[in-house]
XYZ file of N, CA, C and O in Angstrom:
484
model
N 139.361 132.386 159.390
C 139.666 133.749 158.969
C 140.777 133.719 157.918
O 141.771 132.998 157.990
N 140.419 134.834 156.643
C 141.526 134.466 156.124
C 142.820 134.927 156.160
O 142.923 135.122 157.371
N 143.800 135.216 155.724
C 145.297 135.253 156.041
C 145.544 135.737 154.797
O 145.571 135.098 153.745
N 145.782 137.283 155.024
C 146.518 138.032 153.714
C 147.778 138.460 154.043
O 148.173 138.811 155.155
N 148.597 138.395 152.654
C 150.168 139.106 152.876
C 150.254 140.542 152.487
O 151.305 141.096 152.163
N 149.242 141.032 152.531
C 149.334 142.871 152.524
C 147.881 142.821 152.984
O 146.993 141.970 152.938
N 148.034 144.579 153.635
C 146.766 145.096 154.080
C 145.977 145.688 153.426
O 144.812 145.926 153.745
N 146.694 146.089 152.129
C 145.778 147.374 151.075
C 146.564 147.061 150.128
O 147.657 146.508 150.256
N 145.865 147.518 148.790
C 146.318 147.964 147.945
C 145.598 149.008 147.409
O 144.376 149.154 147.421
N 146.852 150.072 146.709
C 145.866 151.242 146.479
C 145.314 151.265 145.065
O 146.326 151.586 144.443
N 144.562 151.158 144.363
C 144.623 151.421 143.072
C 144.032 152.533 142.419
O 142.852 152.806 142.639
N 144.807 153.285 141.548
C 144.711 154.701 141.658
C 145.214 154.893 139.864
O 146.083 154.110 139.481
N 144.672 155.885 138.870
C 145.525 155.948 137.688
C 146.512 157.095 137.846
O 146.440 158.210 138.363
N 147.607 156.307 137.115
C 148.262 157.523 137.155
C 148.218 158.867 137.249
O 148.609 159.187 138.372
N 147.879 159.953 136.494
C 147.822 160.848 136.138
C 147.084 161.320 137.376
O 147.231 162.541 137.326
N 146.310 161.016 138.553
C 146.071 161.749 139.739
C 147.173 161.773 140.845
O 147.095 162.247 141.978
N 148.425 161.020 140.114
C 149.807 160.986 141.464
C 150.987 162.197 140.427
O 152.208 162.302 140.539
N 150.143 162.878 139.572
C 151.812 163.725 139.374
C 151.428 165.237 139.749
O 150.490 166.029 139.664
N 153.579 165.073 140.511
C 153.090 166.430 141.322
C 152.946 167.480 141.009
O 153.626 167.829 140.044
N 151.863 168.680 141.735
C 151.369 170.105 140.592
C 152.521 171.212 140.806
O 152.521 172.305 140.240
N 153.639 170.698 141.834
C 154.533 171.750 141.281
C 155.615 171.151 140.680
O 155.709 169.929 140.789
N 156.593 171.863 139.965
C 157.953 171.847 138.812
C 158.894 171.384 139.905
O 159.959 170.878 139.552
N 158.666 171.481 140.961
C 159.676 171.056 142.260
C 159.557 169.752 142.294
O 160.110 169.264 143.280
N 159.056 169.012 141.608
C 158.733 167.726 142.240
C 158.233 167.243 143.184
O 158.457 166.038 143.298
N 157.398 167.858 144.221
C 157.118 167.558 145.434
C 156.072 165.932 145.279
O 155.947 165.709 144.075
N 155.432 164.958 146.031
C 155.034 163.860 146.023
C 153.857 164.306 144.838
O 153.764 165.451 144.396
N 153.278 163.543 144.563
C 151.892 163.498 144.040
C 151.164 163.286 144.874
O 151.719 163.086 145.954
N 149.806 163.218 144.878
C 148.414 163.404 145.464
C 148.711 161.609 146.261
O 149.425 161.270 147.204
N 147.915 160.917 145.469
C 148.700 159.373 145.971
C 149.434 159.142 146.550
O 149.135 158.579 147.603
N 150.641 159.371 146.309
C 151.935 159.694 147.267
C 151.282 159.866 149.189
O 151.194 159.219 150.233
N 150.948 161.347 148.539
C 150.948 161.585 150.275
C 149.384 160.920 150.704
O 149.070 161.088 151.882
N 148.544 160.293 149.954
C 148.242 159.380 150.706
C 148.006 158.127 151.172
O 147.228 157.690 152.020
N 149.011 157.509 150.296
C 149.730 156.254 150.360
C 150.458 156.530 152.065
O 150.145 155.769 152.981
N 151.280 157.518 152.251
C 152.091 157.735 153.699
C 151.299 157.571 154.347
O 151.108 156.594 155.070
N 150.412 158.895 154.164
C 149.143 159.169 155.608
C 148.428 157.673 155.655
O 148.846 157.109 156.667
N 147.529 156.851 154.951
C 147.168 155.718 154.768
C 147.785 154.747 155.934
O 147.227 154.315 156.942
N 149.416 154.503 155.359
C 150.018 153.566 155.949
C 149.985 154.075 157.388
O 149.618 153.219 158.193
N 150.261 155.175 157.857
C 150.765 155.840 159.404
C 149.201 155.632 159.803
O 149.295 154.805 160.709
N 148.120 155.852 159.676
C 146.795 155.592 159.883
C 146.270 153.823 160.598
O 145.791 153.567 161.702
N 146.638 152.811 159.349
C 146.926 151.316 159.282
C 147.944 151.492 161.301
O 147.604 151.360 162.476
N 149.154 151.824 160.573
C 150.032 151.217 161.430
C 149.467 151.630 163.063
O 149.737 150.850 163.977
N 148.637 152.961 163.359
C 147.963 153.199 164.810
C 147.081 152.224 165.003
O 147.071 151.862 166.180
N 145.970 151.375 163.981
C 144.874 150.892 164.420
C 145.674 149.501 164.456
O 145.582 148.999 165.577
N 146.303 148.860 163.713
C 147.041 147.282 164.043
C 147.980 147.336 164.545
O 148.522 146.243 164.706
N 148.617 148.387 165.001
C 149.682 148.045 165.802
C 150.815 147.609 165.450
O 151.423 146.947 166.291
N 151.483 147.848 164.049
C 152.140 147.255 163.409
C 152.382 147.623 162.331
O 151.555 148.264 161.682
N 153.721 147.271 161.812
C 153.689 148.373 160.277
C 153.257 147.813 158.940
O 153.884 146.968 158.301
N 152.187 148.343 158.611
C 151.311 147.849 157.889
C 151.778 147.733 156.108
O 152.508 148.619 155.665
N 151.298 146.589 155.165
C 151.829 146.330 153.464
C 150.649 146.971 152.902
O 149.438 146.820 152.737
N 151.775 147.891 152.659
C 150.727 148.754 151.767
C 150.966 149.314 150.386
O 151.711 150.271 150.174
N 150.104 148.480 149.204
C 151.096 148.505 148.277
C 150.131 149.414 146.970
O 148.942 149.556 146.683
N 151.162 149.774 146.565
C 150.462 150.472 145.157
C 151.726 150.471 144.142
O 152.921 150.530 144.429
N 151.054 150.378 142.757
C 152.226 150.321 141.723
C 152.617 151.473 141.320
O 151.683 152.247 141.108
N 153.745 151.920 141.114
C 153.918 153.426 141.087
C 154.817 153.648 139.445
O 155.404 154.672 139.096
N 154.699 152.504 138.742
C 155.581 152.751 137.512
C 153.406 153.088 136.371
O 152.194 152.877 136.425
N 154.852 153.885 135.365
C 153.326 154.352 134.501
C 153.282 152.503 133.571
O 154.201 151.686 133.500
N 151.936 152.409 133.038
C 151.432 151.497 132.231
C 151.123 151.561 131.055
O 149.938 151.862 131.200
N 151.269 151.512 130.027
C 151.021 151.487 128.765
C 150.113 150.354 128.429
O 149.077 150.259 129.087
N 150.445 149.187 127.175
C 149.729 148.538 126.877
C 150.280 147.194 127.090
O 150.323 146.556 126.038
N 150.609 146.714 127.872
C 151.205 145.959 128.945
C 150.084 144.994 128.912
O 148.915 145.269 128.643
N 150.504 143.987 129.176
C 149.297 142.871 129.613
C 149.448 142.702 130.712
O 150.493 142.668 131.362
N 147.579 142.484 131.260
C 147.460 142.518 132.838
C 148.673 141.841 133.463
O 149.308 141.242 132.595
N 149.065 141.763 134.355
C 150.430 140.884 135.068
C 149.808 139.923 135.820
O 149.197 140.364 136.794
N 149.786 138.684 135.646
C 149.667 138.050 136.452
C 149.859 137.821 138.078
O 149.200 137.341 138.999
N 151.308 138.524 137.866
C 151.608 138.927 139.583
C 151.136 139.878 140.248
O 151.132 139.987 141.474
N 150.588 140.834 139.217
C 149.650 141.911 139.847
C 148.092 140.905 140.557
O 147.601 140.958 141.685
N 147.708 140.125 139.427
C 146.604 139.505 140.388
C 146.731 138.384 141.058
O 145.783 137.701 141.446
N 147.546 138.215 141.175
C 148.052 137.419 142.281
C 148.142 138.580 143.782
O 147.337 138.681 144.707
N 149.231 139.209 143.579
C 149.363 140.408 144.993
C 147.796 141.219 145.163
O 147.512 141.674 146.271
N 146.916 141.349 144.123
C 145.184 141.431 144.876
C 145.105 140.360 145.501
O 145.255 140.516 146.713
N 144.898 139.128 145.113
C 144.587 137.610 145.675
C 144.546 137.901 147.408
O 143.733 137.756 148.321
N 146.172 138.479 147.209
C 146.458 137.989 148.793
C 146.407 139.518 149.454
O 147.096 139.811 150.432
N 145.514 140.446 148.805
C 145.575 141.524 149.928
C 144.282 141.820 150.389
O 143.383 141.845 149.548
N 143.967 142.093 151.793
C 143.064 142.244 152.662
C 141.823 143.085 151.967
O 140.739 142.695 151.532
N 142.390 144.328 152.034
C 141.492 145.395 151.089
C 141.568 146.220 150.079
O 142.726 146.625 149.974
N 140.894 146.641 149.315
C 141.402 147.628 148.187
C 141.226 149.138 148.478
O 140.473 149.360 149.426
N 141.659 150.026 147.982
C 141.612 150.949 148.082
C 141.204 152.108 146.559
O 141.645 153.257 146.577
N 140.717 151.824 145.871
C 140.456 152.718 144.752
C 140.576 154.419 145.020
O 140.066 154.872 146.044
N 141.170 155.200 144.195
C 141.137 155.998 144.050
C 140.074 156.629 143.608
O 140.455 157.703 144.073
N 138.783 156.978 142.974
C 138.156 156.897 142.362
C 138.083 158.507 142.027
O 137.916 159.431 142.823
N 138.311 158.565 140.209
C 138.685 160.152 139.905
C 137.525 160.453 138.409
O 136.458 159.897 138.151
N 138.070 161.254 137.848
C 137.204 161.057 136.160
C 138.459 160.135 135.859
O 138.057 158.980 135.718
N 139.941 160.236 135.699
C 141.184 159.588 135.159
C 140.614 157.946 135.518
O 140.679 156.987 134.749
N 140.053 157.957 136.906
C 139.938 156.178 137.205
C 139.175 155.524 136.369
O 139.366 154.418 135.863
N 138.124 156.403 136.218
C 136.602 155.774 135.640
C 137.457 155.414 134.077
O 137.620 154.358 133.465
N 137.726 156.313 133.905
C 138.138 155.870 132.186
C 139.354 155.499 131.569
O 139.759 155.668 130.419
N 140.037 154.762 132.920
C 141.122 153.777 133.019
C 140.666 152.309 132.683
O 139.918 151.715 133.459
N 141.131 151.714 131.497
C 141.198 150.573 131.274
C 141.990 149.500 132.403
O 141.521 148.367 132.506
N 143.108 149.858 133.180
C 143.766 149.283 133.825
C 142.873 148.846 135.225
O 142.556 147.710 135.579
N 142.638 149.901 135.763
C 141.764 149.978 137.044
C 140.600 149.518 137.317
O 139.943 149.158 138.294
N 140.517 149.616 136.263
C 138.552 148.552 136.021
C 139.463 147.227 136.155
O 139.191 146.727 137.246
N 140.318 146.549 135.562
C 140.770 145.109 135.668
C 141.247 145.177 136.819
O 140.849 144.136 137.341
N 142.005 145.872 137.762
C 142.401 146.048 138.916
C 141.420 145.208 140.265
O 141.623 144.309 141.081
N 139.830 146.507 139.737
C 138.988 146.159 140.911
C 138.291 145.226 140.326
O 137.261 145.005 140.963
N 138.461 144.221 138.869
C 137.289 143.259 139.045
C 137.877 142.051 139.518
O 137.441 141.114 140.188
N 139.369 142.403 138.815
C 140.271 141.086 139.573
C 140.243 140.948 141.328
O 140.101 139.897 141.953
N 140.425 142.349 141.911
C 139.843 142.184 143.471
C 138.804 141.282 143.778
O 138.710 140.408 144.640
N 138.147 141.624 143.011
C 136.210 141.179 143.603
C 136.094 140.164 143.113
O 135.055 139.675 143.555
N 136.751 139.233 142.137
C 136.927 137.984 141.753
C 137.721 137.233 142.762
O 137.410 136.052 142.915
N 138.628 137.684 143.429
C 139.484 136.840 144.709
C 138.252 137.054 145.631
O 137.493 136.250 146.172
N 138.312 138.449 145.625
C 137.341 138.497 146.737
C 135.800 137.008 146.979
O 135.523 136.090 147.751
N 135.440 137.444 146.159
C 134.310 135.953 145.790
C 134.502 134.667 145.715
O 133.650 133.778 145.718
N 135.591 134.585 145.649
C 136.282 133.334 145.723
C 136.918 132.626 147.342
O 137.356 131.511 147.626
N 136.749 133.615 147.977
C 137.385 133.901 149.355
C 136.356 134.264 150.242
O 136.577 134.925 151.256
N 135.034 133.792 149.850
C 134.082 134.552 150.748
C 133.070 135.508 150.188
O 131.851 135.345 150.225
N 133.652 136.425 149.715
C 133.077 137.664 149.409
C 133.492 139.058 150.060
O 134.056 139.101 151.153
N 133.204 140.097 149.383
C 133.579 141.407 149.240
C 133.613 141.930 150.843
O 134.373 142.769 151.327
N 132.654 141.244 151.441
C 132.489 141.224 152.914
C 132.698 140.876 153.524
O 132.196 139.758 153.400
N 133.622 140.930 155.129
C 133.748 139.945 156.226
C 133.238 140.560 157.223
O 133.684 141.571 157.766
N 132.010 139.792 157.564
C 131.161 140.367 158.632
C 130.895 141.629 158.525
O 131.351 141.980 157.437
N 130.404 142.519 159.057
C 130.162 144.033 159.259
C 130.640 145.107 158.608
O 130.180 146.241 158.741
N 131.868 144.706 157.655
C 133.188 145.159 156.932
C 133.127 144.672 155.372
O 133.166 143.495 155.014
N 133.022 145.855 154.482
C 133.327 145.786 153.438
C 134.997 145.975 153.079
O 135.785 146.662 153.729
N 135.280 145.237 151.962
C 136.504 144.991 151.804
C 137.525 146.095 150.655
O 138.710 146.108 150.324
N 136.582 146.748 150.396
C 136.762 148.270 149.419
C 136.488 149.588 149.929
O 135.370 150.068 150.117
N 137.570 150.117 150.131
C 137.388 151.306 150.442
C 137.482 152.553 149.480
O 138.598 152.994 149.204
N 136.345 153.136 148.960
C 136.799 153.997 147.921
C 136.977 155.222 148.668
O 136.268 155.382 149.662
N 138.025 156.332 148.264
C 138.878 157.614 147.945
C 138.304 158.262 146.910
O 138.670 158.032 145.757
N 137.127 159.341 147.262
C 136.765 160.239 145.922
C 138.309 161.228 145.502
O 139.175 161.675 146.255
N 138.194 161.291 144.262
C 139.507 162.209 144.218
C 138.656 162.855 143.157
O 138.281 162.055 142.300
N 138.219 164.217 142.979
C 138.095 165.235 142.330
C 138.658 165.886 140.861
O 138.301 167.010 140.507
């Protein structure tokens, strides 16, 4: 079995985490990055790595340490929005997933797919 150092990662584009009021309250992501983790932490028993990048991206080159921290995380989590689909970042996000992933087995362990998509509207 394999042995990951996080449970999720979320990957999500920006522009569906900023918040719709002037108050600042969380973004969309935000609160369900929390709910997510408090969810994780009832079913394992434990407080669950749950990671998402929360700085904005420009034209940045992929990070290596970004695919590295997919490498070693259990599952993905896509956001999936119109903003995702026509995110350059997020497409490299989930192919770099599914490239560890394949490398590790595959997208699947037993009965369990390893992507969980989040329609976001």
């Amino acid at each position: 079995r394999m042995k990951f150092e996080a449970d999720a990662f979320i990957s999500y584009a920006h522009l569906d985490d900023v918040p719709r009021t002037p108050e600042g309250d969380k973004g969309w992501v935000a609160y369900l990055h929390t709910a997510l983790e408090k969810h994780l932490m009832y079913l394992l028993g434990k407080r669950p790595q749950v990671f998402r990048d929360p700085t904005l991206r420009g034209n940045e080159p992929f990070a290596d340490t970004l695919v590295e921290r997919l490498r070693k995380t259990a599952v993905l989590v896509p956001i999936v929005s119109p903003s995702y689909v026509k995110s350059e970042w997020t497409r490299k996000e989930l192919d770099a997933f599914a490239k560890a992933a394949e490398e590790q087995g595959g997208v699947r362990i037993g009965d369990h797919t390893r992507i969980f998509k989040v329609l976001k509207g």
